[in-house]
mmCIF file of C-alpha atoms in Angstrom:
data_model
loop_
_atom_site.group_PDB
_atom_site.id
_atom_site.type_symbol
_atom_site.label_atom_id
_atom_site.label_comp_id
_atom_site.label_asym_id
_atom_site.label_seq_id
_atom_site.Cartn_x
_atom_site.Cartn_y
_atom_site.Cartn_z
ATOM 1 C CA UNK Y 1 -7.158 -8.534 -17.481
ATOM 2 C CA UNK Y 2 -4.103 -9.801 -15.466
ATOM 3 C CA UNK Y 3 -3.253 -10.877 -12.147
ATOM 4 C CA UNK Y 4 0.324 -11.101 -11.541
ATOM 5 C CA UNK Y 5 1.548 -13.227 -7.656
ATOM 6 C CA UNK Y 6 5.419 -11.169 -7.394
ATOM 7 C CA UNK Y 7 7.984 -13.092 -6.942
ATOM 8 C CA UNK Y 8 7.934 -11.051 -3.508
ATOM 9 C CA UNK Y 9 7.919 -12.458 -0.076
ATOM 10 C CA UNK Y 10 6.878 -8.832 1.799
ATOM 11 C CA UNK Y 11 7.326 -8.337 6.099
ATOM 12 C CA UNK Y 12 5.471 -5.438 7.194
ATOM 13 C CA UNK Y 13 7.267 -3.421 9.857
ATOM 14 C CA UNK Y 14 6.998 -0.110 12.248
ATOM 15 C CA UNK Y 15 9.654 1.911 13.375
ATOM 16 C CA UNK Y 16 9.434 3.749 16.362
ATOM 17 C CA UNK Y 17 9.790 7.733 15.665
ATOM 18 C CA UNK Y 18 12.095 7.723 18.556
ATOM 19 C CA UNK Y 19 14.293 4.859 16.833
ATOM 20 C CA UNK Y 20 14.944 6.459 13.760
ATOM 21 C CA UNK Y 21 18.361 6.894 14.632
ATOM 22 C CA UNK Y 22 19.275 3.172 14.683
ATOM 23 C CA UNK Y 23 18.487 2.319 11.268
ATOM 24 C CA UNK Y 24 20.151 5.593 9.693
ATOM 25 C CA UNK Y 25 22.717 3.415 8.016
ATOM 26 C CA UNK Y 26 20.736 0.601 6.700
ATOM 27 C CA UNK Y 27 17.723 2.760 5.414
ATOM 28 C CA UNK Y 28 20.285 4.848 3.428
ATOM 29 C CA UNK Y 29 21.572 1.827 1.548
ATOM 30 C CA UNK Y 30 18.337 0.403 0.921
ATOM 31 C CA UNK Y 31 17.220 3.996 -0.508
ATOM 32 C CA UNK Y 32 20.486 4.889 -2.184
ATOM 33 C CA UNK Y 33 22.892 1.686 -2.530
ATOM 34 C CA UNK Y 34 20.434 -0.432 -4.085
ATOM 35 C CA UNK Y 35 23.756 -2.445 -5.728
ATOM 36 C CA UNK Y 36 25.001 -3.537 -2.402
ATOM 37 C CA UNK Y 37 21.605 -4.396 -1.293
ATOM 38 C CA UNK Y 38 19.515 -7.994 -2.589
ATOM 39 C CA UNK Y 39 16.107 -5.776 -1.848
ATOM 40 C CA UNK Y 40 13.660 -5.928 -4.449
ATOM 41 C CA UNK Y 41 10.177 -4.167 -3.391
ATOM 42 C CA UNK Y 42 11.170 -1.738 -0.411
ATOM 43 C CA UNK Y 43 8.496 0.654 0.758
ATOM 44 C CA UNK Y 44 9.003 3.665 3.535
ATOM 45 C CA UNK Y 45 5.857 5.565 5.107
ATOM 46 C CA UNK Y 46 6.218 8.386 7.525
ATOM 47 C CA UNK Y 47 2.647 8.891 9.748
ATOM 48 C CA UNK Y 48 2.815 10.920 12.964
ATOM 49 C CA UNK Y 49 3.032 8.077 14.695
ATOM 50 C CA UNK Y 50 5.567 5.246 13.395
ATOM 51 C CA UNK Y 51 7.334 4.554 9.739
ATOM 52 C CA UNK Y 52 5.853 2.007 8.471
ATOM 53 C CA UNK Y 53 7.854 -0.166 6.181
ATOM 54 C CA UNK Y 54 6.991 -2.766 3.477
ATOM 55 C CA UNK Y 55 10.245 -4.761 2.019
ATOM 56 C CA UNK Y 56 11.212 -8.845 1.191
ATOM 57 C CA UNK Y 57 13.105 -10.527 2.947
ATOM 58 C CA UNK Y 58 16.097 -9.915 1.967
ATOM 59 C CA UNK Y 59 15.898 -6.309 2.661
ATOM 60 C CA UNK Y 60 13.985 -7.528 6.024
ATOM 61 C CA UNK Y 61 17.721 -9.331 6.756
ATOM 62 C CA UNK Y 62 19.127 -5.924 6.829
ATOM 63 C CA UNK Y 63 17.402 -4.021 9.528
ATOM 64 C CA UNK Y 64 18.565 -5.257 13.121
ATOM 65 C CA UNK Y 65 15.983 -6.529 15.963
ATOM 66 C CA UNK Y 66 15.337 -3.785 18.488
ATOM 67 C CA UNK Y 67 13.003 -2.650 20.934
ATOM 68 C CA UNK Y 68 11.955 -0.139 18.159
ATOM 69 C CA UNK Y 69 11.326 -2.011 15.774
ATOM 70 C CA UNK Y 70 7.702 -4.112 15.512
ATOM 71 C CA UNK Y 71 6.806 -6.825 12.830
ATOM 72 C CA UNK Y 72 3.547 -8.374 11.869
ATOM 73 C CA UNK Y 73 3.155 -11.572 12.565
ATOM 74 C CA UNK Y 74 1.972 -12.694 8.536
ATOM 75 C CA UNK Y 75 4.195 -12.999 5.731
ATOM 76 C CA UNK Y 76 2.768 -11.002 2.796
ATOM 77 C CA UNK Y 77 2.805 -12.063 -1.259
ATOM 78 C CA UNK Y 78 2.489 -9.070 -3.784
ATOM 79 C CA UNK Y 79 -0.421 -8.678 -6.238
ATOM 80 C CA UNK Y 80 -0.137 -6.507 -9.527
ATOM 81 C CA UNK Y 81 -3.406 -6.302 -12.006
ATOM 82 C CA UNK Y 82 -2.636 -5.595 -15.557
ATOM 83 C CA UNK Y 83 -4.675 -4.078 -18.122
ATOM 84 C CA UNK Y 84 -4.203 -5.449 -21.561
ATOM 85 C CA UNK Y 85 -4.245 -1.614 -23.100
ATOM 86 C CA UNK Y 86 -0.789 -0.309 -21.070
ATOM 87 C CA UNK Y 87 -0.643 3.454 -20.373
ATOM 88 C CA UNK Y 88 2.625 5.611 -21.167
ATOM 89 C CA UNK Y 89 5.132 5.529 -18.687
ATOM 90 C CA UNK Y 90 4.340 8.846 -18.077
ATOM 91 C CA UNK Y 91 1.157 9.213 -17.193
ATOM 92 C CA UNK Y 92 0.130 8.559 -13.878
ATOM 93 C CA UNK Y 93 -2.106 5.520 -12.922
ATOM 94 C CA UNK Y 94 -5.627 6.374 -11.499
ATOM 95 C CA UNK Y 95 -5.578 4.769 -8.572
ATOM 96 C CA UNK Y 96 -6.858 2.340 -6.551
ATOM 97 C CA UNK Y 97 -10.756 3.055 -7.654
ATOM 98 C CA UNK Y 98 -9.690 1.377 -11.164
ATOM 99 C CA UNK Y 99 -9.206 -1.940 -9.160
ATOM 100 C CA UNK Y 100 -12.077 -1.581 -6.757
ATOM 101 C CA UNK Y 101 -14.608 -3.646 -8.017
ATOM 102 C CA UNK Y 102 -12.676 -6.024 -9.413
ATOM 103 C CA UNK Y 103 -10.222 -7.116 -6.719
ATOM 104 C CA UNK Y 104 -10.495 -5.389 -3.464
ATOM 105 C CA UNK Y 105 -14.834 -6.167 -3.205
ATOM 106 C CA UNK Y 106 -14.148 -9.949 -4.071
ATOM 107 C CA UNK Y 107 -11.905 -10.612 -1.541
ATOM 108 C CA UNK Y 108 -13.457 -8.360 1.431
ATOM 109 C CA UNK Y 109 -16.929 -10.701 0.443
ATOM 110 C CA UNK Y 110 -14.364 -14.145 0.971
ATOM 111 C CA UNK Y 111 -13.180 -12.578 4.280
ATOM 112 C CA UNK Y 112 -9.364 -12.373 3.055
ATOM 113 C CA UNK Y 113 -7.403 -9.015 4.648
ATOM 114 C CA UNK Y 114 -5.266 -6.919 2.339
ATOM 115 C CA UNK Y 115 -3.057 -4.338 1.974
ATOM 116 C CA UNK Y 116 -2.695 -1.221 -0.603
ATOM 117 C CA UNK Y 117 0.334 0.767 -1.801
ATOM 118 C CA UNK Y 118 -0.471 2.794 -4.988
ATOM 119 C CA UNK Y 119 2.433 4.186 -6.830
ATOM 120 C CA UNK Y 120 2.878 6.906 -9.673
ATOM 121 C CA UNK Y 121 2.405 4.187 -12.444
ATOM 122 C CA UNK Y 122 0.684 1.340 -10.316
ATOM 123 C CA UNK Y 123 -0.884 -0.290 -7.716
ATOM 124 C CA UNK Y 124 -0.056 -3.243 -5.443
ATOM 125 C CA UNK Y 125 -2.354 -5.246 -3.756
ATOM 126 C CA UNK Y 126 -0.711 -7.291 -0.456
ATOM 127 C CA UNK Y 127 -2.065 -10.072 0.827
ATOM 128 C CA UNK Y 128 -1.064 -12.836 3.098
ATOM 129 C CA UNK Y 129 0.633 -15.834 2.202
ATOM 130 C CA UNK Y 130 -1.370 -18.160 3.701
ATOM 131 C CA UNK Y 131 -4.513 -16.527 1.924
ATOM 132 C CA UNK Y 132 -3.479 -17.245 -1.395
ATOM 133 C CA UNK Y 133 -5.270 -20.229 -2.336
ATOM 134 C CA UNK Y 134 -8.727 -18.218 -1.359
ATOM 135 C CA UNK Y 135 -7.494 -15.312 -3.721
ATOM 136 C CA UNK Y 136 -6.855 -17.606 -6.337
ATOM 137 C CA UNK Y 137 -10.101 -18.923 -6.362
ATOM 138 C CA UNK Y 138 -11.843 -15.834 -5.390
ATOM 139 C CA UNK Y 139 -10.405 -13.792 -8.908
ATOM 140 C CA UNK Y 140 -9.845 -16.938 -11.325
ATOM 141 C CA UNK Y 141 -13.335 -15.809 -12.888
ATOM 142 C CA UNK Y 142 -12.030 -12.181 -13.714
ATOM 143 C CA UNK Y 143 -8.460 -12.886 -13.976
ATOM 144 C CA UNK Y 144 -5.727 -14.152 -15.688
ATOM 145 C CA UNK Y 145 -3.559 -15.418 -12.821
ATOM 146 C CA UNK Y 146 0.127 -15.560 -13.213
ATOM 147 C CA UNK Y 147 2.812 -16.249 -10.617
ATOM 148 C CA UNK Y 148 6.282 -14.604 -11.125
ATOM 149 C CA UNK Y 149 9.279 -17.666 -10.457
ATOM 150 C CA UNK Y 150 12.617 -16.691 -11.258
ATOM 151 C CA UNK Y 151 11.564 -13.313 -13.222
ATOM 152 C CA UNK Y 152 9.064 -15.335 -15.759
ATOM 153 C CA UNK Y 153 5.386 -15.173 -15.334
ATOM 154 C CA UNK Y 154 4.017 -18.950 -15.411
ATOM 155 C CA UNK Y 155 0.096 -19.469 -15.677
ATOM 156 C CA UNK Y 156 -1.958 -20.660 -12.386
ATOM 157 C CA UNK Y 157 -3.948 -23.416 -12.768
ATOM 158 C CA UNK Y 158 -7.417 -22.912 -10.984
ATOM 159 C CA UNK Y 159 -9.628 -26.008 -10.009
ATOM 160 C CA UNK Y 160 -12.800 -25.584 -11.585
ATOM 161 C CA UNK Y 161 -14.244 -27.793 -9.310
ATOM 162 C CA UNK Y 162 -14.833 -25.678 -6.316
ATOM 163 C CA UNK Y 163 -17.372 -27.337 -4.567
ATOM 164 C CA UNK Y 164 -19.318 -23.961 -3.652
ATOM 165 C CA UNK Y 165 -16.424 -21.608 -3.188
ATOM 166 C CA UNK Y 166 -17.813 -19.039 -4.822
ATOM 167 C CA UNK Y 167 -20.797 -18.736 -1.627
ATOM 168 C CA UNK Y 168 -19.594 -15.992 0.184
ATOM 169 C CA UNK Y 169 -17.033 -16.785 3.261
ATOM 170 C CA UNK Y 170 -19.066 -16.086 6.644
ATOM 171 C CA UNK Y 171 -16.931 -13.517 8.779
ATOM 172 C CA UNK Y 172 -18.343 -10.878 11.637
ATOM 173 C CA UNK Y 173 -19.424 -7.712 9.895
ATOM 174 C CA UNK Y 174 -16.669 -5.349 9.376
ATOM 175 C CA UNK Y 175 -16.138 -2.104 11.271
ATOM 176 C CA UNK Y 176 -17.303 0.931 9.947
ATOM 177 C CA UNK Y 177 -13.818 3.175 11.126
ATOM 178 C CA UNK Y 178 -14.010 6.866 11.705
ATOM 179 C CA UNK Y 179 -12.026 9.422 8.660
ATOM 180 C CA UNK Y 180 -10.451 12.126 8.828
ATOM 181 C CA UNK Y 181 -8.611 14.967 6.504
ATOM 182 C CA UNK Y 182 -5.736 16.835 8.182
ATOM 183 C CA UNK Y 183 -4.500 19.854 6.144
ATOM 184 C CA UNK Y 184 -1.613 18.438 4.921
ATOM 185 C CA UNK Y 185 -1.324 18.872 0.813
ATOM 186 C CA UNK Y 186 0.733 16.208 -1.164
ATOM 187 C CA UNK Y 187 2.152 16.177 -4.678
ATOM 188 C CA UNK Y 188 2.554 12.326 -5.990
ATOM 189 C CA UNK Y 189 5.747 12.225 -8.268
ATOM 190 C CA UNK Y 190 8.200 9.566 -9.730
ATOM 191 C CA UNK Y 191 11.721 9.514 -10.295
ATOM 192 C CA UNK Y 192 13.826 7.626 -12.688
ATOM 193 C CA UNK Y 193 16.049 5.782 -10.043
ATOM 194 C CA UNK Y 194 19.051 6.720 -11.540
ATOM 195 C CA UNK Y 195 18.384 10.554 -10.473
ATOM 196 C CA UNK Y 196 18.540 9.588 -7.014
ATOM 197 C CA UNK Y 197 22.455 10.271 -6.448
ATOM 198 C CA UNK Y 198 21.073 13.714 -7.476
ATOM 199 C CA UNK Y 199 19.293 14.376 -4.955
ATOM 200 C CA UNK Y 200 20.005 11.731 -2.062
ATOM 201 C CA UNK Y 201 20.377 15.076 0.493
ATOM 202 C CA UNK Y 202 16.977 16.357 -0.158
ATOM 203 C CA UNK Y 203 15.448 12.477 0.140
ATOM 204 C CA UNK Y 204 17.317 12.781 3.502
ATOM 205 C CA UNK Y 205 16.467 15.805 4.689
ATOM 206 C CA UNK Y 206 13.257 14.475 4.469
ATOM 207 C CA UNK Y 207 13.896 11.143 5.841
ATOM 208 C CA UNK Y 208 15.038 12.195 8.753
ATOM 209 C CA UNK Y 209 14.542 15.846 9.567
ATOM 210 C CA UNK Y 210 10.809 16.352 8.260
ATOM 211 C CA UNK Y 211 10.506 18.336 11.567
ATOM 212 C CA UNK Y 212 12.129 21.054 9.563
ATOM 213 C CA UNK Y 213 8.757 21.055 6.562
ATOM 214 C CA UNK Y 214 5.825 23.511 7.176
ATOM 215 C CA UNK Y 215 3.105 21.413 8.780
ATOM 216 C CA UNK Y 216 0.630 22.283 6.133
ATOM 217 C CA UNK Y 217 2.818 21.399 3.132
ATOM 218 C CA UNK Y 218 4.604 18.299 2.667
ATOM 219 C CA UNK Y 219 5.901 19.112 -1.025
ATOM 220 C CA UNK Y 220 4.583 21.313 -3.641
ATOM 221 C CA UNK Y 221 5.329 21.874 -7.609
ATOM 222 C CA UNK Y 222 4.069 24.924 -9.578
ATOM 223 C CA UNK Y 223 2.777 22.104 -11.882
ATOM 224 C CA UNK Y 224 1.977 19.408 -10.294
ATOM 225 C CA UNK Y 225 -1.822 18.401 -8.838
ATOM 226 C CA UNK Y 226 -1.924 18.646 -5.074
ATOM 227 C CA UNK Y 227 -3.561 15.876 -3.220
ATOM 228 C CA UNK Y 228 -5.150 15.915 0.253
ATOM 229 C CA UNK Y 229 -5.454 12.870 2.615
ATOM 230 C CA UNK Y 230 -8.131 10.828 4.184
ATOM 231 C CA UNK Y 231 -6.838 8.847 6.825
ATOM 232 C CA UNK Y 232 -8.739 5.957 8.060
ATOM 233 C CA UNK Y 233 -9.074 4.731 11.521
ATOM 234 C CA UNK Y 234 -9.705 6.250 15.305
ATOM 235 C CA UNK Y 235 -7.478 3.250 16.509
ATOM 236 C CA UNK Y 236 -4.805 0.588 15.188
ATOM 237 C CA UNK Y 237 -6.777 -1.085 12.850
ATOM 238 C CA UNK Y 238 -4.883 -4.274 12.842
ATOM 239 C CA UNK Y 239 -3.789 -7.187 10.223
ATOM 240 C CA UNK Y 240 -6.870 -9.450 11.072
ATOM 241 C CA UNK Y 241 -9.663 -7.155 9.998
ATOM 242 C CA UNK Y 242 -11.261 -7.235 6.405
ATOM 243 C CA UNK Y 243 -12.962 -4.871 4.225
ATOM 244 C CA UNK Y 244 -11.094 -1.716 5.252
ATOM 245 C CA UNK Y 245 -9.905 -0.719 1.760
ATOM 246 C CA UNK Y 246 -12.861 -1.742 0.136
ATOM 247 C CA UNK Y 247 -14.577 0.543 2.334
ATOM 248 C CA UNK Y 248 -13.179 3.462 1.421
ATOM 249 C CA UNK Y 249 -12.565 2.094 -2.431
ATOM 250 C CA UNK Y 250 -15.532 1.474 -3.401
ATOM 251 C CA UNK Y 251 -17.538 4.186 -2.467
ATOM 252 C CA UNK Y 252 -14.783 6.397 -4.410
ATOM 253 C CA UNK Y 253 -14.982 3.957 -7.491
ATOM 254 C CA UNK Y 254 -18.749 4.487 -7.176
ATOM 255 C CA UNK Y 255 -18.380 8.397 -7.881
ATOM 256 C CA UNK Y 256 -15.566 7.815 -10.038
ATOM 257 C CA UNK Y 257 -13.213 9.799 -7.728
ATOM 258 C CA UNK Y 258 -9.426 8.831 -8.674
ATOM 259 C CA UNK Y 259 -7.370 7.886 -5.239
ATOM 260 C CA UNK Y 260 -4.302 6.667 -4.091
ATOM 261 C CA UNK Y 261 -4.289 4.373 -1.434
ATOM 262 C CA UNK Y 262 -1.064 3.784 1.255
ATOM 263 C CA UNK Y 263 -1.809 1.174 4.127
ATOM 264 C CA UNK Y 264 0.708 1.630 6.797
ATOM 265 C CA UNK Y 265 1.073 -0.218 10.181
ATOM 266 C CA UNK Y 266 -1.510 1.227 12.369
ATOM 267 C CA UNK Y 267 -3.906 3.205 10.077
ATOM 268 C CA UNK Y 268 -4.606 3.404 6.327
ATOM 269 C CA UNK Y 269 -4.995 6.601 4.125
ATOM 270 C CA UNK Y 270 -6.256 7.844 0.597
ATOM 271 C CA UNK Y 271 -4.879 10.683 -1.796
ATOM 272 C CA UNK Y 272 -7.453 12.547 -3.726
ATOM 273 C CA UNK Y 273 -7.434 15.745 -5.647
ATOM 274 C CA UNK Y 274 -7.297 18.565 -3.649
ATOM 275 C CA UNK Y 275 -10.130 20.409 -5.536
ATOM 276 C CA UNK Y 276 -12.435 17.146 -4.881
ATOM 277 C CA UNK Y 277 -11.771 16.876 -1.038
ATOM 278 C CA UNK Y 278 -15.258 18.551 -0.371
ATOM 279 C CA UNK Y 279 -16.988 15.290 -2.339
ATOM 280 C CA UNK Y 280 -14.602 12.556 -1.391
ATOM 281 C CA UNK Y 281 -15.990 13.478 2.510
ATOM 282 C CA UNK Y 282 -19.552 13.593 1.730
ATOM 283 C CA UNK Y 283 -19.389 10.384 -0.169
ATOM 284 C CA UNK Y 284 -17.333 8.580 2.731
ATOM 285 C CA UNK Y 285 -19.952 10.268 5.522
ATOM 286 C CA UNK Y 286 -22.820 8.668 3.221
ATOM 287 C CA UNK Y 287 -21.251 5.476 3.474
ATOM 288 C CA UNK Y 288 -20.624 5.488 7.293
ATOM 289 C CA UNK Y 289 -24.498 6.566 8.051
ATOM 290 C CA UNK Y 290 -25.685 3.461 5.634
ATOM 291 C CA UNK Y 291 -23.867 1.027 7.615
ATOM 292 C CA UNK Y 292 -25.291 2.536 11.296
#
């Protein structure tokens, strides 16, 4: 397999709910005017308590400083894995379990912190920039490394000559955080980009009047597979902390339970089939009572 660095240099923000208002105008042209914008990975989350976003720098250039507005302190580089047997285009990815063993375990055992955003088709692994040397090392064994410069893939060199690397990075034991499932049922979809003009006002009703939704039902389809959430963490879990995804990941690759995984500012949260909900809990509960 593949690991592809993006030629992405990600800031991870939160927007006050209450501030919302203030970044109407450069939100919409990120979402909608992506020709008079120099953005190239832009992500928006809505939780209950913030929007979290995930964007380069140059979209990061476009949102003004304000008391709403909070940014990690790290700088974040974008990891893609890719199979060497490519699915359709149409036919959605199956999560982050696919990745679990592979990428998220490895670098929870070296002590390096990471963030997930799962897409439709993919999945994107975020770590910081300052980290990369350790994930180079850390995956050069399983991995094909490539770094994106200029919008061509060049080969990473890795020093065989580690010196003992590979012995596991000593770091405090990571917290075992509380989960829970709120009612809410999802439907993950994609959309050709070029459809968006099409329906920019339901995208903004959305955006910024989700008050209007049933509570119980974000969106629906009459074909699509609903999804229900497992959100991770009683408190802000923080940028420092390790092993987070890969506690929730690998349990689910374990049981071979597809998931989606979305890591937002404060707290970090996992689509899985609605019909499987029952499982994905018992199999997260099993792992919490092992660690007591």
């Amino acid at each position: 397999m593949e690991l592809h660095i993006l030629d992405h240099r990600v800031r991870v923000l939160s927007i006050a709910r209450g501030g919302l208002w203030l970044y109407t105008h450069p939100l919409i042209k990120l979402l909608f005017l992506r020709q008079r914008s120099r953005c190239k990975f832009f992500s928006l989350t809505e939780t209950p308590e913030d929007y979290t976003l995930m964007l380069d720098e140059e979209g990061f250039k476009e949102l003004p400083p304000s008391e709403f507005l909070q940014v990690a302190d790290a700088t974040w580089l974008v990891l893609n894995v890719l199979s060497n047997s490519s699915s359709a285009p149409d036919v959605p990815a199956v999560g982050v379990t696919k990745i679990a063993k592979s990428v998220i375990a490895p670098l929870a055992e070296h002590h390096v912190s990471v963030l997930m955003l799962s897409t439709y088709q993919t999945d994107f692994i975020l770590v910081r920039e300052q980290d990369l040397p350790v994930v180079i090392r850390t995956l050069a064994r399983e991995f094909n490394i490539f770094q994106e410069v200029d919008g061509e893939a060049e080969p990473v060199a890795c020093d065989d000559n580690s010196n003992g690397f590979h012995r596991l990075r000593h770091g405090p034991s990571p917290t075992v955080h509380p989960i829970q499932s709120p009612q809410n049922r999802f439907c993950i979809l994609t959309l050709d980009p070029e459809t968006l003009p099409a329906i920019a006002t339901t995208l903004i009703d959305v955006l910024f009047y989700s008050h209007r939704f049933p509570s119980n039902l974000l969106l629906t389809s009459s074909s699509g597979e609903l999804w229900r959430m497992v959100r991770i963490g009683g408190q802000p879990l923080g940028f420092d902390e390790c092993g987070i995804v890969a506690q929730i990941a690998g349990p689910l690759a374990a049981a071979d339970i597809s998931a989606y995984y979305i890591s937002t500012f404060n707290f970090d949260h996992a689509l899985v089939p609605e019909e499987g909900i029952q499982s994905v809990i018992e199999v997260l509960q099993q792992r919490q009572e092992c660690a007591r």
